[in-house]
PDB file of C-alpha atoms in Angstrom:
ATOM      1  CA  MET O   1       0.065   0.041  -0.080  1.00  0.00           C
ATOM      2  CA  ALA O   2       1.288   3.336  -0.871  1.00  0.00           C
ATOM      3  CA  GLY O   3       2.053   5.405   2.207  1.00  0.00           C
ATOM      4  CA  VAL O   4       4.515   8.006   3.447  1.00  0.00           C
ATOM      5  CA  VAL O   5       8.272   8.277   2.990  1.00  0.00           C
ATOM      6  CA  VAL O   6      10.291  10.291   5.506  1.00  0.00           C
ATOM      7  CA  VAL O   7      13.695  11.446   4.539  1.00  0.00           C
ATOM      8  CA  GLY O   8      15.532  12.259   7.688  1.00  0.00           C
ATOM      9  CA  VAL O   9      13.656  10.111  10.178  1.00  0.00           C
ATOM     10  CA  GLY O  10      15.505  11.331  13.279  1.00  0.00           C
ATOM     11  CA  PRO O  11      14.225  10.916  16.896  1.00  0.00           C
ATOM     12  CA  GLY O  12      12.336  14.343  16.784  1.00  0.00           C
ATOM     13  CA  ILE O  13       9.985  15.554  14.020  1.00  0.00           C
ATOM     14  CA  GLY O  14      10.856  12.773  11.490  1.00  0.00           C
ATOM     15  CA  LEU O  15       9.860   9.958  13.902  1.00  0.00           C
ATOM     16  CA  ALA O  16       6.839  11.798  15.085  1.00  0.00           C
ATOM     17  CA  VAL O  17       5.553  12.378  11.487  1.00  0.00           C
ATOM     18  CA  ALA O  18       6.142   8.704  10.595  1.00  0.00           C
ATOM     19  CA  ARG O  19       4.211   7.728  13.673  1.00  0.00           C
ATOM     20  CA  ARG O  20       1.328  10.074  12.765  1.00  0.00           C
ATOM     21  CA  PHE O  21       0.932   8.684   9.271  1.00  0.00           C
ATOM     22  CA  VAL O  22       1.251   4.991  10.122  1.00  0.00           C
ATOM     23  CA  ARG O  23      -1.409   5.525  12.808  1.00  0.00           C
ATOM     24  CA  GLU O  24      -3.819   5.989   9.736  1.00  0.00           C
ATOM     25  CA  GLY O  25      -2.715   2.518   8.461  1.00  0.00           C
ATOM     26  CA  MET O  26      -0.120   3.793   5.992  1.00  0.00           C
ATOM     27  CA  SER O  27       3.137   2.117   5.144  1.00  0.00           C
ATOM     28  CA  ALA O  28       6.345   4.129   5.889  1.00  0.00           C
ATOM     29  CA  GLY O  29       9.633   4.277   4.023  1.00  0.00           C
ATOM     30  CA  LEU O  30      12.226   5.440   6.670  1.00  0.00           C
ATOM     31  CA  LEU O  31      15.290   7.143   5.394  1.00  0.00           C
ATOM     32  CA  ALA O  32      18.318   8.395   7.229  1.00  0.00           C
ATOM     33  CA  ARG O  33      22.031   8.387   6.865  1.00  0.00           C
ATOM     34  CA  SER O  34      22.735   6.271   9.906  1.00  0.00           C
ATOM     35  CA  GLU O  35      21.693   2.592  10.100  1.00  0.00           C
ATOM     36  CA  ALA O  36      21.327   2.817  13.773  1.00  0.00           C
ATOM     37  CA  THR O  37      18.859   5.716  13.296  1.00  0.00           C
ATOM     38  CA  VAL O  38      16.565   3.975  10.913  1.00  0.00           C
ATOM     39  CA  LYS O  39      16.566   0.804  12.967  1.00  0.00           C
ATOM     40  CA  ALA O  40      15.703   2.689  16.007  1.00  0.00           C
ATOM     41  CA  ALA O  41      12.831   4.502  14.153  1.00  0.00           C
ATOM     42  CA  ALA O  42      11.617   1.067  12.923  1.00  0.00           C
ATOM     43  CA  GLU O  43      11.696  -0.325  16.434  1.00  0.00           C
ATOM     44  CA  GLU O  44       9.682   2.708  17.654  1.00  0.00           C
ATOM     45  CA  LEU O  45       7.094   1.853  15.118  1.00  0.00           C
ATOM     46  CA  ALA O  46       6.964  -1.825  15.781  1.00  0.00           C
ATOM     47  CA  GLY O  47       3.771  -3.295  14.509  1.00  0.00           C
ATOM     48  CA  ALA O  48       3.424  -0.909  11.504  1.00  0.00           C
ATOM     49  CA  ASP O  49       4.490  -1.832   7.893  1.00  0.00           C
ATOM     50  CA  VAL O  50       7.824   0.138   7.576  1.00  0.00           C
ATOM     51  CA  LEU O  51      10.923  -0.215   5.495  1.00  0.00           C
ATOM     52  CA  PRO O  52      14.155   1.291   6.973  1.00  0.00           C
ATOM     53  CA  VAL O  53      16.629   2.375   4.299  1.00  0.00           C
ATOM     54  CA  THR O  54      20.004   4.067   4.760  1.00  0.00           C
ATOM     55  CA  ALA O  55      20.981   6.941   2.453  1.00  0.00           C
ATOM     56  CA  ASP O  56      23.050  10.045   2.749  1.00  0.00           C
ATOM     57  CA  VAL O  57      21.023  12.815   1.099  1.00  0.00           C
ATOM     58  CA  THR O  58      24.051  14.324  -0.333  1.00  0.00           C
ATOM     59  CA  ASP O  59      24.771  11.291  -2.334  1.00  0.00           C
ATOM     60  CA  GLU O  60      22.428  11.511  -5.349  1.00  0.00           C
ATOM     61  CA  VAL O  61      22.808   8.001  -6.500  1.00  0.00           C
ATOM     62  CA  ALA O  62      22.331   6.485  -2.983  1.00  0.00           C
ATOM     63  CA  LEU O  63      19.293   8.689  -2.364  1.00  0.00           C
ATOM     64  CA  ARG O  64      17.623   7.829  -5.595  1.00  0.00           C
ATOM     65  CA  ALA O  65      18.363   4.119  -4.955  1.00  0.00           C
ATOM     66  CA  ALA O  66      16.923   4.302  -1.564  1.00  0.00           C
ATOM     67  CA  LEU O  67      13.656   5.918  -2.714  1.00  0.00           C
ATOM     68  CA  ASP O  68      13.447   3.229  -5.542  1.00  0.00           C
ATOM     69  CA  ARG O  69      13.597   0.572  -2.840  1.00  0.00           C
ATOM     70  CA  VAL O  70      10.612   2.171  -1.063  1.00  0.00           C
ATOM     71  CA  VAL O  71       8.680   2.529  -4.455  1.00  0.00           C
ATOM     72  CA  GLU O  72       9.280  -1.036  -5.278  1.00  0.00           C
ATOM     73  CA  ALA O  73       8.179  -2.116  -1.812  1.00  0.00           C
ATOM     74  CA  TYR O  74       4.943   0.071  -1.612  1.00  0.00           C
ATOM     75  CA  GLY O  75       4.406   1.918  -4.909  1.00  0.00           C
ATOM     76  CA  VAL O  76       4.541   5.566  -5.567  1.00  0.00           C
ATOM     77  CA  PRO O  77       4.029   7.269  -2.171  1.00  0.00           C
ATOM     78  CA  GLU O  78       1.023   9.289  -1.193  1.00  0.00           C
ATOM     79  CA  VAL O  79       3.296  11.735   0.620  1.00  0.00           C
ATOM     80  CA  VAL O  80       7.018  12.387   1.039  1.00  0.00           C
ATOM     81  CA  VAL O  81       8.416  14.325   3.896  1.00  0.00           C
ATOM     82  CA  TYR O  82      11.793  15.975   3.515  1.00  0.00           C
ATOM     83  CA  ASN O  83      13.032  16.496   7.087  1.00  0.00           C
ATOM     84  CA  ALA O  84      16.879  16.424   6.565  1.00  0.00           C
ATOM     85  CA  ALA O  85      18.916  19.541   7.585  1.00  0.00           C
ATOM     86  CA  LEU O  86      22.437  20.668   8.569  1.00  0.00           C
ATOM     87  CA  ILE O  87      21.797  22.653  11.536  1.00  0.00           C
ATOM     88  CA  GLN O  88      24.855  24.602  12.732  1.00  0.00           C
ATOM     89  CA  ALA O  89      25.582  28.106  14.227  1.00  0.00           C
ATOM     90  CA  ASP O  90      27.560  30.194  11.759  1.00  0.00           C
ATOM     91  CA  ARG O  91      27.793  33.832  10.638  1.00  0.00           C
ATOM     92  CA  VAL O  92      28.487  35.398   7.288  1.00  0.00           C
ATOM     93  CA  GLY O  93      32.357  34.830   6.775  1.00  0.00           C
ATOM     94  CA  ASP O  94      32.642  31.904   9.116  1.00  0.00           C
ATOM     95  CA  LEU O  95      32.470  29.074   6.632  1.00  0.00           C
ATOM     96  CA  THR O  96      34.440  28.305   3.569  1.00  0.00           C
ATOM     97  CA  ALA O  97      32.821  28.034   0.162  1.00  0.00           C
ATOM     98  CA  GLN O  98      32.956  24.334   0.463  1.00  0.00           C
ATOM     99  CA  GLN O  99      31.445  24.261   3.880  1.00  0.00           C
ATOM    100  CA  HIS O 100      28.595  26.306   2.393  1.00  0.00           C
ATOM    101  CA  ARG O 101      28.173  23.879  -0.549  1.00  0.00           C
ATOM    102  CA  ASP O 102      28.032  21.108   2.028  1.00  0.00           C
ATOM    103  CA  ALA O 103      25.206  22.796   3.880  1.00  0.00           C
ATOM    104  CA  TRP O 104      23.379  23.649   0.722  1.00  0.00           C
ATOM    105  CA  ALA O 105      23.702  20.113  -0.372  1.00  0.00           C
ATOM    106  CA  VAL O 106      21.810  18.741   2.700  1.00  0.00           C
ATOM    107  CA  ASN O 107      19.348  21.735   3.215  1.00  0.00           C
ATOM    108  CA  VAL O 108      18.254  22.203  -0.272  1.00  0.00           C
ATOM    109  CA  ILE O 109      19.783  19.908  -3.022  1.00  0.00           C
ATOM    110  CA  GLY O 110      18.721  16.751  -1.178  1.00  0.00           C
ATOM    111  CA  ALA O 111      15.150  18.175  -1.188  1.00  0.00           C
ATOM    112  CA  MET O 112      15.310  18.908  -4.917  1.00  0.00           C
ATOM    113  CA  THR O 113      16.737  15.448  -5.712  1.00  0.00           C
ATOM    114  CA  THR O 114      13.959  13.792  -3.687  1.00  0.00           C
ATOM    115  CA  ALA O 115      11.204  15.962  -5.357  1.00  0.00           C
ATOM    116  CA  ALA O 116      12.700  15.342  -8.895  1.00  0.00           C
ATOM    117  CA  HIS O 117      12.633  11.462  -8.218  1.00  0.00           C
ATOM    118  CA  VAL O 118       9.089  11.176  -6.830  1.00  0.00           C
ATOM    119  CA  VAL O 119       6.849  14.099  -7.705  1.00  0.00           C
ATOM    120  CA  PRO O 120       6.654  13.451 -11.481  1.00  0.00           C
ATOM    121  CA  ALA O 121       5.100   9.959 -10.607  1.00  0.00           C
ATOM    122  CA  MET O 122       2.745  11.636  -8.208  1.00  0.00           C
ATOM    123  CA  ALA O 123       1.649  14.167 -10.864  1.00  0.00           C
ATOM    124  CA  GLU O 124       1.075  11.438 -13.410  1.00  0.00           C
ATOM    125  CA  ARG O 125      -1.114   9.577 -10.865  1.00  0.00           C
ATOM    126  CA  GLY O 126      -2.948  12.821 -10.160  1.00  0.00           C
ATOM    127  CA  ASN O 127      -2.338  13.271  -6.472  1.00  0.00           C
ATOM    128  CA  GLY O 128       0.221  13.340  -3.636  1.00  0.00           C
ATOM    129  CA  SER O 129       1.979  15.577  -1.144  1.00  0.00           C
ATOM    130  CA  PHE O 130       5.446  16.829  -0.969  1.00  0.00           C
ATOM    131  CA  LEU O 131       6.132  18.345   2.449  1.00  0.00           C
ATOM    132  CA  ILE O 132       9.276  19.944   3.811  1.00  0.00           C
ATOM    133  CA  THR O 133      10.348  20.781   7.197  1.00  0.00           C
ATOM    134  CA  GLY O 134      11.086  24.484   7.044  1.00  0.00           C
ATOM    135  CA  GLY O 135      12.432  26.881   9.584  1.00  0.00           C
ATOM    136  CA  MET O 136      13.900  30.430  10.006  1.00  0.00           C
ATOM    137  CA  PRO O 137      10.877  32.276   9.091  1.00  0.00           C
ATOM    138  CA  LEU O 138      13.107  35.299   9.360  1.00  0.00           C
ATOM    139  CA  PRO O 139      16.802  35.066   8.650  1.00  0.00           C
ATOM    140  CA  LYS O 140      19.177  35.010  11.780  1.00  0.00           C
ATOM    141  CA  PRO O 141      22.740  36.337  11.537  1.00  0.00           C
ATOM    142  CA  ASP O 142      23.901  33.566  13.954  1.00  0.00           C
ATOM    143  CA  TYR O 143      22.576  30.917  11.512  1.00  0.00           C
ATOM    144  CA  ALA O 144      23.629  32.193   8.243  1.00  0.00           C
ATOM    145  CA  SER O 145      23.854  28.787   6.254  1.00  0.00           C
ATOM    146  CA  LEU O 146      20.557  27.462   7.673  1.00  0.00           C
ATOM    147  CA  SER O 147      18.881  30.759   7.036  1.00  0.00           C
ATOM    148  CA  LEU O 148      19.858  30.434   3.395  1.00  0.00           C
ATOM    149  CA  GLY O 149      18.880  26.739   3.238  1.00  0.00           C
ATOM    150  CA  LYS O 150      15.419  27.294   4.563  1.00  0.00           C
ATOM    151  CA  ALA O 151      14.906  30.227   2.194  1.00  0.00           C
ATOM    152  CA  GLY O 152      15.951  27.776  -0.507  1.00  0.00           C
ATOM    153  CA  VAL O 153      13.413  25.137   0.393  1.00  0.00           C
ATOM    154  CA  ARG O 154      10.661  27.700   0.624  1.00  0.00           C
ATOM    155  CA  THR O 155      11.243  28.730  -2.917  1.00  0.00           C
ATOM    156  CA  LEU O 156      11.398  25.122  -3.910  1.00  0.00           C
ATOM    157  CA  VAL O 157       7.899  24.574  -2.578  1.00  0.00           C
ATOM    158  CA  THR O 158       6.792  27.553  -4.756  1.00  0.00           C
ATOM    159  CA  LEU O 159       8.538  26.150  -7.816  1.00  0.00           C
ATOM    160  CA  LEU O 160       7.017  22.697  -7.238  1.00  0.00           C
ATOM    161  CA  ASP O 161       3.531  24.154  -6.888  1.00  0.00           C
ATOM    162  CA  GLN O 162       3.941  26.180 -10.047  1.00  0.00           C
ATOM    163  CA  GLN O 163       5.050  22.995 -11.990  1.00  0.00           C
ATOM    164  CA  TYR O 164       2.956  20.280 -10.427  1.00  0.00           C
ATOM    165  CA  GLY O 165       0.077  21.869  -8.400  1.00  0.00           C
ATOM    166  CA  ALA O 166      -2.209  21.704 -11.317  1.00  0.00           C
ATOM    167  CA  ALA O 167      -1.547  18.084 -11.733  1.00  0.00           C
ATOM    168  CA  GLY O 168      -2.671  17.388  -8.041  1.00  0.00           C
ATOM    169  CA  VAL O 169       0.503  17.471  -6.012  1.00  0.00           C
ATOM    170  CA  HIS O 170       0.370  19.511  -2.913  1.00  0.00           C
ATOM    171  CA  ALA O 171       3.700  20.976  -2.019  1.00  0.00           C
ATOM    172  CA  ALA O 172       4.098  22.909   1.275  1.00  0.00           C
ATOM    173  CA  THR O 173       6.480  23.606   4.134  1.00  0.00           C
ATOM    174  CA  VAL O 174       5.999  23.268   7.999  1.00  0.00           C
ATOM    175  CA  THR O 175       8.202  26.146   9.206  1.00  0.00           C
ATOM    176  CA  VAL O 176       9.377  25.492  12.718  1.00  0.00           C
ATOM    177  CA  SER O 177      10.444  28.593  14.360  1.00  0.00           C
ATOM    178  CA  GLY O 178      11.764  27.407  17.655  1.00  0.00           C
ATOM    179  CA  GLY O 179      13.589  24.512  19.347  1.00  0.00           C
ATOM    180  CA  VAL O 180      11.797  21.114  19.139  1.00  0.00           C
ATOM    181  CA  GLY O 181      11.321  19.249  22.332  1.00  0.00           C
ATOM    182  CA  PRO O 182       8.536  17.188  24.022  1.00  0.00           C
ATOM    183  CA  GLY O 183       6.386  19.305  26.283  1.00  0.00           C
ATOM    184  CA  THR O 184       7.466  22.551  24.574  1.00  0.00           C
ATOM    185  CA  GLY O 185       5.620  24.825  22.231  1.00  0.00           C
ATOM    186  CA  TRP O 186       7.265  22.801  19.502  1.00  0.00           C
ATOM    187  CA  ASP O 187       6.417  19.375  20.701  1.00  0.00           C
ATOM    188  CA  PRO O 188       7.120  16.941  17.805  1.00  0.00           C
ATOM    189  CA  ASP O 189       3.888  15.039  18.010  1.00  0.00           C
ATOM    190  CA  GLU O 190       1.957  18.264  17.866  1.00  0.00           C
ATOM    191  CA  ILE O 191       4.183  19.404  14.899  1.00  0.00           C
ATOM    192  CA  ALA O 192       3.333  16.205  13.278  1.00  0.00           C
ATOM    193  CA  GLN O 193      -0.305  17.101  13.231  1.00  0.00           C
ATOM    194  CA  HIS O 194       0.323  19.826  10.814  1.00  0.00           C
ATOM    195  CA  TYR O 195       1.892  17.474   8.109  1.00  0.00           C
ATOM    196  CA  TRP O 196      -1.233  15.330   8.406  1.00  0.00           C
ATOM    197  CA  ARG O 197      -3.533  18.349   8.023  1.00  0.00           C
ATOM    198  CA  LEU O 198      -1.610  19.565   4.955  1.00  0.00           C
ATOM    199  CA  HIS O 199      -1.780  16.155   3.374  1.00  0.00           C
ATOM    200  CA  THR O 200      -5.501  15.781   3.841  1.00  0.00           C
ATOM    201  CA  GLN O 201      -6.534  19.300   2.656  1.00  0.00           C
ATOM    202  CA  ALA O 202      -8.717  19.509  -0.316  1.00  0.00           C
ATOM    203  CA  PRO O 203      -7.025  21.161  -3.309  1.00  0.00           C
ATOM    204  CA  ALA O 204      -9.421  24.112  -3.028  1.00  0.00           C
ATOM    205  CA  ASP O 205      -8.154  24.648   0.518  1.00  0.00           C
ATOM    206  CA  TRP O 206      -4.362  24.118  -0.061  1.00  0.00           C
ATOM    207  CA  ILE O 207      -2.040  26.239   1.852  1.00  0.00           C
ATOM    208  CA  HIS O 208       1.755  26.115   1.101  1.00  0.00           C
ATOM    209  CA  GLU O 209       3.352  27.015   4.489  1.00  0.00           C
ATOM    210  CA  VAL O 210       2.366  26.586   8.087  1.00  0.00           C
ATOM    211  CA  VAL O 211       4.501  28.583  10.563  1.00  0.00           C
ATOM    212  CA  ILE O 212       4.591  27.304  14.132  1.00  0.00           C
TER     213      ILE O 212
END
């Protein structure tokens, strides 16, 4: 059964989103760079139909192969969540050009590669959701590379909507404006609800960014 794919299924938002969607009876493809991380996520979702796969989002070949494994197992997903990010404190001038490229590869290019690999098939089917974990609703000088990256994925969502929205693909970001933690204003389980609401919106009601 086609279901959800979570790219970047860490112990916070990624796992919470996977848990929210499998609660609805969906299968889940779980992707992370670390085998220990995806195994731990699969164990947390014991009893659900999940496929843990390791892939580094900066490795295009490995990322595409991991997505293919999920599609082969479950079919073209109903929803893909891109939750990978390189979160680091840096100011303009702190990083080398290569370090900026490394951050951009995780924060933006991985999302673009994922979208390029799965969204055309969603559009051909006539429906699907591509949701990205956003952040930095306003740029912060102490988080220069992350601010640039989150601006990049916000633009990517606009481009995906322009290219595929009419074909039935809902592209959106969930922009998280604070530190994620259980029992806080940014509790991961409560954040996961926003992904579900975006996925279940009727096309006439689509919104493309939720800021929390």
